[in-house]
PDB file of C-alpha atoms in Angstrom:
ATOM      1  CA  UNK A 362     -60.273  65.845  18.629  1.00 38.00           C
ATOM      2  CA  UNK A 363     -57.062  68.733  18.137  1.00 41.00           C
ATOM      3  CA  UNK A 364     -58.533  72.126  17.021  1.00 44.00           C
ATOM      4  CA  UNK A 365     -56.758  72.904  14.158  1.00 49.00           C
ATOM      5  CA  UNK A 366     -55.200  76.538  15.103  1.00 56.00           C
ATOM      6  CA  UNK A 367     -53.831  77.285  11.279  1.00 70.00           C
ATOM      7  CA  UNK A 368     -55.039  76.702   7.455  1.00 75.00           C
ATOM      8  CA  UNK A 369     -54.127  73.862   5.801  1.00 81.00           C
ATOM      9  CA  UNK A 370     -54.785  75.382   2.567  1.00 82.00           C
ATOM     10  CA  UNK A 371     -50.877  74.236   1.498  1.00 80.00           C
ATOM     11  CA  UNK A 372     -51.894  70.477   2.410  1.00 80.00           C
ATOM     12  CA  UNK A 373     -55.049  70.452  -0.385  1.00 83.00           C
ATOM     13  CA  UNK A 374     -52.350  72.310  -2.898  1.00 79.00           C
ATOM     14  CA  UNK A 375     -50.540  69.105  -2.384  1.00 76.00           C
ATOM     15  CA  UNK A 376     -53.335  66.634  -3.175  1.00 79.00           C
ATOM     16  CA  UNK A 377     -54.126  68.319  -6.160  1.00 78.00           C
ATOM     17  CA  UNK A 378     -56.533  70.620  -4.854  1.00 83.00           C
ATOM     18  CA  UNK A 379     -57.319  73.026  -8.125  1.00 84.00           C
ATOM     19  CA  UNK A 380     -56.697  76.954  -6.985  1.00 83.00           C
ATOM     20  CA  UNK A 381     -60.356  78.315  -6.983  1.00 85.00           C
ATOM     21  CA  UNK A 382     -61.260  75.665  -4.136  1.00 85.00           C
ATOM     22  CA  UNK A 383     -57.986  76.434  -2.369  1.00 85.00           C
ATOM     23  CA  UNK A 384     -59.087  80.287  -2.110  1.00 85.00           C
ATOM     24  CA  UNK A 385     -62.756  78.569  -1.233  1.00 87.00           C
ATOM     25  CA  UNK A 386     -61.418  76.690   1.623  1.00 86.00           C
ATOM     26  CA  UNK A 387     -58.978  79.744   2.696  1.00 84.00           C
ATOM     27  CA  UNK A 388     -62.336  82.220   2.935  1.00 85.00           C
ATOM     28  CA  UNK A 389     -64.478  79.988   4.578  1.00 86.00           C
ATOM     29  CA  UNK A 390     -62.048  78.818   7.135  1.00 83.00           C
ATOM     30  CA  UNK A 391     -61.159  82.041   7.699  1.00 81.00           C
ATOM     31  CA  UNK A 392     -64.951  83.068   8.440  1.00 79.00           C
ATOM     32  CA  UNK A 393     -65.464  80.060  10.209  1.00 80.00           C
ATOM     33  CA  UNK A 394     -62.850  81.178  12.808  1.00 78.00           C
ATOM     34  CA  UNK A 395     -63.561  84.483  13.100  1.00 75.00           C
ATOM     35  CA  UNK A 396     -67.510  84.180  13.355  1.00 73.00           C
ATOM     36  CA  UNK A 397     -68.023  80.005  13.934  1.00 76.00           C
ATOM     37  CA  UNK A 398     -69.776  77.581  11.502  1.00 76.00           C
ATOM     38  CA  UNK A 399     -73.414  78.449  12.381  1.00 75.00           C
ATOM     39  CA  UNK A 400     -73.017  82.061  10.486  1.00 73.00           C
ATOM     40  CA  UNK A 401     -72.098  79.582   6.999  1.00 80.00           C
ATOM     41  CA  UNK A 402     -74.892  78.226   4.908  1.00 83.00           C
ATOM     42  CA  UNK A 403     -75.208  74.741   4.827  1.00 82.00           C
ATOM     43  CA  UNK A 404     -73.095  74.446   1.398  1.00 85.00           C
ATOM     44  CA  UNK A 405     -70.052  76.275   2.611  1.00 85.00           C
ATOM     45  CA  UNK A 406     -70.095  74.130   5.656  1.00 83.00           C
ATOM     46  CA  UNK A 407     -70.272  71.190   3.820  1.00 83.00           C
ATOM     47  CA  UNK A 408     -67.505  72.329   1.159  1.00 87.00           C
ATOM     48  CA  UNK A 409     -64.984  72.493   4.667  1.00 86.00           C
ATOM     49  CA  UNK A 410     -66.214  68.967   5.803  1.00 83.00           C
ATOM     50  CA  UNK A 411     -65.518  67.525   2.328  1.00 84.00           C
ATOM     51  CA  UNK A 412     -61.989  69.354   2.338  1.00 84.00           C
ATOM     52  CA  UNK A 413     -61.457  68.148   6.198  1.00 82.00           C
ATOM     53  CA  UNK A 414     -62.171  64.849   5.317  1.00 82.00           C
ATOM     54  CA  UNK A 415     -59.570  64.874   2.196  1.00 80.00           C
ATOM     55  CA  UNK A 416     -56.683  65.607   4.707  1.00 78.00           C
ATOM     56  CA  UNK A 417     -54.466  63.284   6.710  1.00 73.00           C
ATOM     57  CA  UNK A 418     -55.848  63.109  10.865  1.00 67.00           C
ATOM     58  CA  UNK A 419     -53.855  65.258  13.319  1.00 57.00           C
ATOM     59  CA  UNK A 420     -53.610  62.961  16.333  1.00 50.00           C
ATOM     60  CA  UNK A 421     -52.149  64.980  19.966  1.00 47.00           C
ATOM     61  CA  UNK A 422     -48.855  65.648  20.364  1.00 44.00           C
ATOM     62  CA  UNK A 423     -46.649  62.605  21.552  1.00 46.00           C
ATOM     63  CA  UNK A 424     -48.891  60.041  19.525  1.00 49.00           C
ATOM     64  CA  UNK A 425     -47.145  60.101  16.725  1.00 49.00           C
ATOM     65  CA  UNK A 426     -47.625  61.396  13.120  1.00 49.00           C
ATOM     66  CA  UNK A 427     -50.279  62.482  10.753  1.00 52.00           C
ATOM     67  CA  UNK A 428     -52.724  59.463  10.100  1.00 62.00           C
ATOM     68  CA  UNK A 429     -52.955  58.609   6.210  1.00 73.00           C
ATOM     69  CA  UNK A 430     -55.155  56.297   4.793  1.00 81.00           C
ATOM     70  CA  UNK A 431     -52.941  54.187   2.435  1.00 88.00           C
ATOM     71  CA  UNK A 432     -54.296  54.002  -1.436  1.00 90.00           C
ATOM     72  CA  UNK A 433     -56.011  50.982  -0.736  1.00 92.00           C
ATOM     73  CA  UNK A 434     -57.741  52.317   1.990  1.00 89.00           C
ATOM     74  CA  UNK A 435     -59.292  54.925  -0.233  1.00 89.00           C
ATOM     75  CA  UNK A 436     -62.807  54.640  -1.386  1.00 90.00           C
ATOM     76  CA  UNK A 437     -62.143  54.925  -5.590  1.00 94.00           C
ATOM     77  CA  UNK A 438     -59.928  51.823  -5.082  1.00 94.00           C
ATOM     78  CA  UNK A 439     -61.909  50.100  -2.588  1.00 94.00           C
ATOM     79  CA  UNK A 440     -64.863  50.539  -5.080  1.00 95.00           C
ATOM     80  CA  UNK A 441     -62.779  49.014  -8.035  1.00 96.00           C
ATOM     81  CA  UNK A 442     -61.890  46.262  -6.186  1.00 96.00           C
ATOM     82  CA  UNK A 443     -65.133  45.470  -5.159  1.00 95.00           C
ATOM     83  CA  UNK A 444     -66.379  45.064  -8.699  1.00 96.00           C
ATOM     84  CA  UNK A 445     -63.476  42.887  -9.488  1.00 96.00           C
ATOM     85  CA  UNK A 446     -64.234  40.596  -6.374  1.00 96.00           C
ATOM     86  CA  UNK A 447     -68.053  40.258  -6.796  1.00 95.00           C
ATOM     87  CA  UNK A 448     -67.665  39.238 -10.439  1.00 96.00           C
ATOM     88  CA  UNK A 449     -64.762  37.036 -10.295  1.00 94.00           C
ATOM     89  CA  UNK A 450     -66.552  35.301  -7.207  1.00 93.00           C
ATOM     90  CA  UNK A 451     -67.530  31.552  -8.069  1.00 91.00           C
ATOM     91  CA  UNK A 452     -71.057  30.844 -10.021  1.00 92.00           C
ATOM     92  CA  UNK A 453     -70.708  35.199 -10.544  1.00 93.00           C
ATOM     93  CA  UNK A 454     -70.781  34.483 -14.241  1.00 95.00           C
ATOM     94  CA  UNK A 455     -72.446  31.762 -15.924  1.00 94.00           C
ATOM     95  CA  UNK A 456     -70.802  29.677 -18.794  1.00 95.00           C
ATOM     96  CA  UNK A 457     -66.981  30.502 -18.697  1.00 94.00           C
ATOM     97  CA  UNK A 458     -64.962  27.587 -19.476  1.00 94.00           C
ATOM     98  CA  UNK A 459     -61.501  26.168 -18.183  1.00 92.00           C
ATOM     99  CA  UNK A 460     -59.090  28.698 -19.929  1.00 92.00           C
ATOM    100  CA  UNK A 461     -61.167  32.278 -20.127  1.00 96.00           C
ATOM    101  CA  UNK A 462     -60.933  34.991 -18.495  1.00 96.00           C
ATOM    102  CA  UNK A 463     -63.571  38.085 -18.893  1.00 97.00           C
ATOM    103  CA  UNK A 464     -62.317  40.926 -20.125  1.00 98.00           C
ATOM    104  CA  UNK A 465     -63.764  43.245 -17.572  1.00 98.00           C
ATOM    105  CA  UNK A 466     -61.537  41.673 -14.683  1.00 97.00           C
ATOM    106  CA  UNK A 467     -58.086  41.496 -16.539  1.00 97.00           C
ATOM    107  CA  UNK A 468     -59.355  45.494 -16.881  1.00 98.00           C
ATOM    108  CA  UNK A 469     -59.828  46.407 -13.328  1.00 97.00           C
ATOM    109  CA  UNK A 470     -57.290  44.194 -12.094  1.00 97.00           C
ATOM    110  CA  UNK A 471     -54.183  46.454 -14.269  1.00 97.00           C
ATOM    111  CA  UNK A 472     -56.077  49.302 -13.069  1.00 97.00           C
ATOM    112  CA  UNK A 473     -55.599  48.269  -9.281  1.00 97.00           C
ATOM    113  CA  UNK A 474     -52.431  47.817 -10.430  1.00 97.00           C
ATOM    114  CA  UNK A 475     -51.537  50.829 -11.961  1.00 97.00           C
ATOM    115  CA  UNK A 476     -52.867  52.459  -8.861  1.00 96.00           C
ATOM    116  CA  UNK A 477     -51.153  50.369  -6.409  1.00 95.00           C
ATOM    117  CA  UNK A 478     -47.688  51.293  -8.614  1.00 95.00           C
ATOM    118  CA  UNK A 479     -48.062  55.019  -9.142  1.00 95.00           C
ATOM    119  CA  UNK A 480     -50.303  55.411  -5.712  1.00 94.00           C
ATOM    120  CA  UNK A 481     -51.874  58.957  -6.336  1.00 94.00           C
ATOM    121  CA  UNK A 482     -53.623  60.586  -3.865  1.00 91.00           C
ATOM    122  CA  UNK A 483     -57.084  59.543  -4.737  1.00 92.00           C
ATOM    123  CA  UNK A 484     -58.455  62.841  -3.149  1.00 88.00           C
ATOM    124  CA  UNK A 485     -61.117  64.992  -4.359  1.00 87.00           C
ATOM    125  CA  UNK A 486     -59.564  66.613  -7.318  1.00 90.00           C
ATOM    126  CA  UNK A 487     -57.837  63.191  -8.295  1.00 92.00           C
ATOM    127  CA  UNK A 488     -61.392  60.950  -8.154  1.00 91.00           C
ATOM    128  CA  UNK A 489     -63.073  63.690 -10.363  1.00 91.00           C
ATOM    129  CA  UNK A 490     -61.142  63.529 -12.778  1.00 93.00           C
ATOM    130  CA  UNK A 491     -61.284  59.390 -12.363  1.00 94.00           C
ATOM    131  CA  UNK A 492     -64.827  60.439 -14.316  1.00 92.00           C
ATOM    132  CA  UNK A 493     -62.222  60.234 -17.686  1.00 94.00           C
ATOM    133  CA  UNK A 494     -61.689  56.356 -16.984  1.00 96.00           C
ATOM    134  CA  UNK A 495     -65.488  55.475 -17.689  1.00 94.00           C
ATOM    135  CA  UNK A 496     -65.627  56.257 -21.565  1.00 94.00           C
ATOM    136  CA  UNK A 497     -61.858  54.680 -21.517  1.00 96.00           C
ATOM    137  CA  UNK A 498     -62.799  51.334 -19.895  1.00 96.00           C
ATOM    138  CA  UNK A 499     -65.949  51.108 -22.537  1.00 95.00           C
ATOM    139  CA  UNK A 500     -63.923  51.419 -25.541  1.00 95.00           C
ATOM    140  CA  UNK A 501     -61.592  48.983 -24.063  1.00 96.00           C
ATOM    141  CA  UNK A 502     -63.702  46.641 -23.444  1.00 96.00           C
ATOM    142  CA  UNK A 503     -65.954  47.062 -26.773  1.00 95.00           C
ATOM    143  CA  UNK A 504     -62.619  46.010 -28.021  1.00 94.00           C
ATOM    144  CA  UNK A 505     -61.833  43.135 -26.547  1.00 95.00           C
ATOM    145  CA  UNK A 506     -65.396  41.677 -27.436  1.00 94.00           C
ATOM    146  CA  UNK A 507     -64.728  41.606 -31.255  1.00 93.00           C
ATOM    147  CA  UNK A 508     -62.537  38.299 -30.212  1.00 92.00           C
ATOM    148  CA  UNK A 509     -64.614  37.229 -27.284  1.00 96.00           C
ATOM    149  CA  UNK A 510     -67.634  35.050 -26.320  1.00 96.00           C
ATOM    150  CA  UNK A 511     -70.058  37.280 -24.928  1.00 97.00           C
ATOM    151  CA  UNK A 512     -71.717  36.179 -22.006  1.00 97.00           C
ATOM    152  CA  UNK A 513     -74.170  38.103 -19.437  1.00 96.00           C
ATOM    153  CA  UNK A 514     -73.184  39.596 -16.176  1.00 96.00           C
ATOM    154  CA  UNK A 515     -75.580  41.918 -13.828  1.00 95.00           C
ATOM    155  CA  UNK A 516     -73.151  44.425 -13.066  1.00 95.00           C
ATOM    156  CA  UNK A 517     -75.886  45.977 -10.692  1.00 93.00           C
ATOM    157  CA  UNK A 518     -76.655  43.171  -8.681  1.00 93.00           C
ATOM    158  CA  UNK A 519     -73.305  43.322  -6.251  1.00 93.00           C
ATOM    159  CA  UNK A 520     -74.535  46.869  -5.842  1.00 92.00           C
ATOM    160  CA  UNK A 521     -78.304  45.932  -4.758  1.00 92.00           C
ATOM    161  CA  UNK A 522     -76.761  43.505  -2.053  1.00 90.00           C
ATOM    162  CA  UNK A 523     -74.661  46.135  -0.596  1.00 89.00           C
ATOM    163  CA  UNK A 524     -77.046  48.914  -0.491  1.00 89.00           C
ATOM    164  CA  UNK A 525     -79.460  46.400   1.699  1.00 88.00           C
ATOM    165  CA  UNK A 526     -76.707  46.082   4.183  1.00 83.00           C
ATOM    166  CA  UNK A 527     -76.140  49.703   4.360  1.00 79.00           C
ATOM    167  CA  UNK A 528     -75.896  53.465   2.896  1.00 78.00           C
ATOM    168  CA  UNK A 529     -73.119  53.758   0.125  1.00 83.00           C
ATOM    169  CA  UNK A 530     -72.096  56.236  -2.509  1.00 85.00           C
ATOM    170  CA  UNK A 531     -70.869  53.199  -5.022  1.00 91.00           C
ATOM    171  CA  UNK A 532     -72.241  53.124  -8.414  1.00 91.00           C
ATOM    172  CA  UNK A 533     -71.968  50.936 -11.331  1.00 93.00           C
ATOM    173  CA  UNK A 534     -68.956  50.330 -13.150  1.00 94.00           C
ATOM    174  CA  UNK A 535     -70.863  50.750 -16.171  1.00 92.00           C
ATOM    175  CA  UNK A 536     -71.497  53.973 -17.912  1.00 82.00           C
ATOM    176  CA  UNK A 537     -75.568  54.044 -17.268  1.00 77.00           C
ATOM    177  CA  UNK A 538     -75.627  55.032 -21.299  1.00 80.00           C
ATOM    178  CA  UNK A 539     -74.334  51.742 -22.216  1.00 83.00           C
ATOM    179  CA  UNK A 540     -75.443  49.727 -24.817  1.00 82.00           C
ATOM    180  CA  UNK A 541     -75.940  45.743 -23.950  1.00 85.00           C
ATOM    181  CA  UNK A 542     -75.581  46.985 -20.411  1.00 91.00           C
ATOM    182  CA  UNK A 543     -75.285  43.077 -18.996  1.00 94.00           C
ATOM    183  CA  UNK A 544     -72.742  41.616 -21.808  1.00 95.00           C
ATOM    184  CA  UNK A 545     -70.015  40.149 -20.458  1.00 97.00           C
ATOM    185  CA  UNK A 546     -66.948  39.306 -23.051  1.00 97.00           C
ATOM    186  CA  UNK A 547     -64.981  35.940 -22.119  1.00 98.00           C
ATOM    187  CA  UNK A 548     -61.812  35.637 -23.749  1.00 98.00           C
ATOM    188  CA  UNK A 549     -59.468  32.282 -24.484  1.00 97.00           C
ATOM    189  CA  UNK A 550     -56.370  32.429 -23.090  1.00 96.00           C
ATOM    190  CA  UNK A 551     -54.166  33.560 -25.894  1.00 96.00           C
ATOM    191  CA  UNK A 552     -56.387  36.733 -26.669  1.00 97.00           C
ATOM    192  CA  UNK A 553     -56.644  37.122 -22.584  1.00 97.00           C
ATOM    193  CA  UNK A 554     -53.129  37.441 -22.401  1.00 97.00           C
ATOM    194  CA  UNK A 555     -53.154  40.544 -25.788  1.00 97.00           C
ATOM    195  CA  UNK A 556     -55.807  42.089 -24.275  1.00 97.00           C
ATOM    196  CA  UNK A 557     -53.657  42.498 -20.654  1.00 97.00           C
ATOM    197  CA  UNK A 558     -50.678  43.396 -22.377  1.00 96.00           C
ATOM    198  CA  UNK A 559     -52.784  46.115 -24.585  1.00 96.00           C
ATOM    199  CA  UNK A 560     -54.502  47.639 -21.458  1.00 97.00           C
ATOM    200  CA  UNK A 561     -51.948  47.329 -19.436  1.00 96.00           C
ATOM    201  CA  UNK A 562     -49.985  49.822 -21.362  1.00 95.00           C
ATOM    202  CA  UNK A 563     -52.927  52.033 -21.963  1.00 95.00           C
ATOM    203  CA  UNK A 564     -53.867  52.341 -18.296  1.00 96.00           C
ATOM    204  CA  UNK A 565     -49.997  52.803 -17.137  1.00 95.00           C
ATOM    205  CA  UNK A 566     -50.230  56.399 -19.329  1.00 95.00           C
ATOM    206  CA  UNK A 567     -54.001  57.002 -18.274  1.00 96.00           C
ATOM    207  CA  UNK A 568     -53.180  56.986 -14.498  1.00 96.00           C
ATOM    208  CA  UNK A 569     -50.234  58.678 -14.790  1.00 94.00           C
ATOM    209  CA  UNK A 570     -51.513  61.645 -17.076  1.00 94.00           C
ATOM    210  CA  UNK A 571     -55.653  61.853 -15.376  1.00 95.00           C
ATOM    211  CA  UNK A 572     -54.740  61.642 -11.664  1.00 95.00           C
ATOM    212  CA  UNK A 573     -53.512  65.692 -10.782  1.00 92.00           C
ATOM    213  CA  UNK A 574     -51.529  64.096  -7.889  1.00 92.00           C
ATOM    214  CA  UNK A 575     -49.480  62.150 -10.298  1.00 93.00           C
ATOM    215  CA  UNK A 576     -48.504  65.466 -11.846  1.00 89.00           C
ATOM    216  CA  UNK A 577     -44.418  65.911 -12.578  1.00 85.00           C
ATOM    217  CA  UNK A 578     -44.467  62.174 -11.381  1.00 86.00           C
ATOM    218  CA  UNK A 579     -41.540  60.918 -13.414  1.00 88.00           C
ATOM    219  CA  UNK A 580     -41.864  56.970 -11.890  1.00 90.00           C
ATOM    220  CA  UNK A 581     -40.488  54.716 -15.329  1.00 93.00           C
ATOM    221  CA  UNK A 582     -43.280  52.342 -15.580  1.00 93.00           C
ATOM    222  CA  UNK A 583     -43.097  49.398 -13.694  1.00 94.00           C
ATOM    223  CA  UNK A 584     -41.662  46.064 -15.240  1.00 93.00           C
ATOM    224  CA  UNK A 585     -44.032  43.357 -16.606  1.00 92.00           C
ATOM    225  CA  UNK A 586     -43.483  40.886 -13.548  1.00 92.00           C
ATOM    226  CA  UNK A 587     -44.220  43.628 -11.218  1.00 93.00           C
ATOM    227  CA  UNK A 588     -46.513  43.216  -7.942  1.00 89.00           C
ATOM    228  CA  UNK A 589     -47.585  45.122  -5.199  1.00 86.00           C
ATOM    229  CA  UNK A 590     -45.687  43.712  -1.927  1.00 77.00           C
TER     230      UNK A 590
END
């Protein structure tokens, strides 16, 4: 492991880091040099570790560069993706027919592309503001289902399988307020293909205005036929 010998206070300024935690991290480090990490309460100690963590890895001299997780490494996109995978999986949803698609994939997968397109940091300051996309996806959704068949889907249940197989952070894509927490909207393919464009569009000027990363990003938007390589 390198001992870091200097602040990287202008690193979390980068990711989006808002100034109050900057001049957190700053002091603590700070302290933490001068007197070591046993003198810090357990809190402060565990603000540095979750700021530590946010950063790219120093590796030694002669090894290269700065190690940085790419944005589909990160966790918030890892965790959309899983979503999208475990309901999309075969037998996942009961009673689709040839031709529909359920509205909550087309969703998360123009949100994994928006991400891939714009790739914001997906740090700390960016995935609490990710907290906006929650009410955003709901109303979307709601949406679709006035021209859908609505069909049931335990959004939960990918969740209880992982959590057997380990420890994990993940929650529900679902807002635990919902109403008709299981109902799944199926749509033919003409209204499929609205819905994409309509959300599409929507999520395009949601990730580029939530995400503090993304800020002065001037990227145009990305044509229709667009893919991540």
């Amino acid at each position: 492991m390198i001992k870091v010998q200097e602040s990287r206070a202008v690193e979390l300024k980068a990711l989006g880091w808002p100034a109050e935690a900057i001049s957190q991290y700053e002091r603590l480090w700070e302290y933490r040099q001068r007197w070591g990490a046993i003198n810090l309460d357990p809190e402060e100690r565990g603000f540095l570790r979750k700021a530590e963590s946010e950063l790219p890895k120093r590796v030694a001299s002669g090894q290269g560069g700065s190690q940085k997780k790419t944005t589909q490494e990160k966790s918030h996109y890892r965790w959309l993706a899983f979503h999208l995978e475990a309901m999309t999986q075969p037998g996942a949803v009961a009673g689709i027919e040839a031709g529909e698609q359920g509205a909550w994939p087309i969703l998360l997968e123009e949100e994994l592309r928006a991400l891939d397109y714009f790739e914001p940091v997906l740090g700390l300051a960016d995935t609490h503001k990710a907290k906006l996309f929650i009410p955003a996806r709901e109303q979307w959704v709601s949406e679709a289902a006035a021209q859908a068949r609505i069909l049931t889907y335990d959004f939960e249940a990918p969740l209880e399988v992982l959590r057997q197989t380990g420890k994990t952070s993940w929650k529900s894509i679902r807002s635990a307020a919902t109403a008709g927490p299981q109902d799944y909207p199926v749509l033919d393919a003409e209204a499929a293909r609205s819905f994409r464009a309509s959300v599409r569009s929507n999520l395009l000027a949601l990730v580029r205005a939530t995400f503090p990363s993304l800020s002065g990003n001037d990227q145009p938007d990305p044509p229709d036929d667009w893919q991540r390589s």
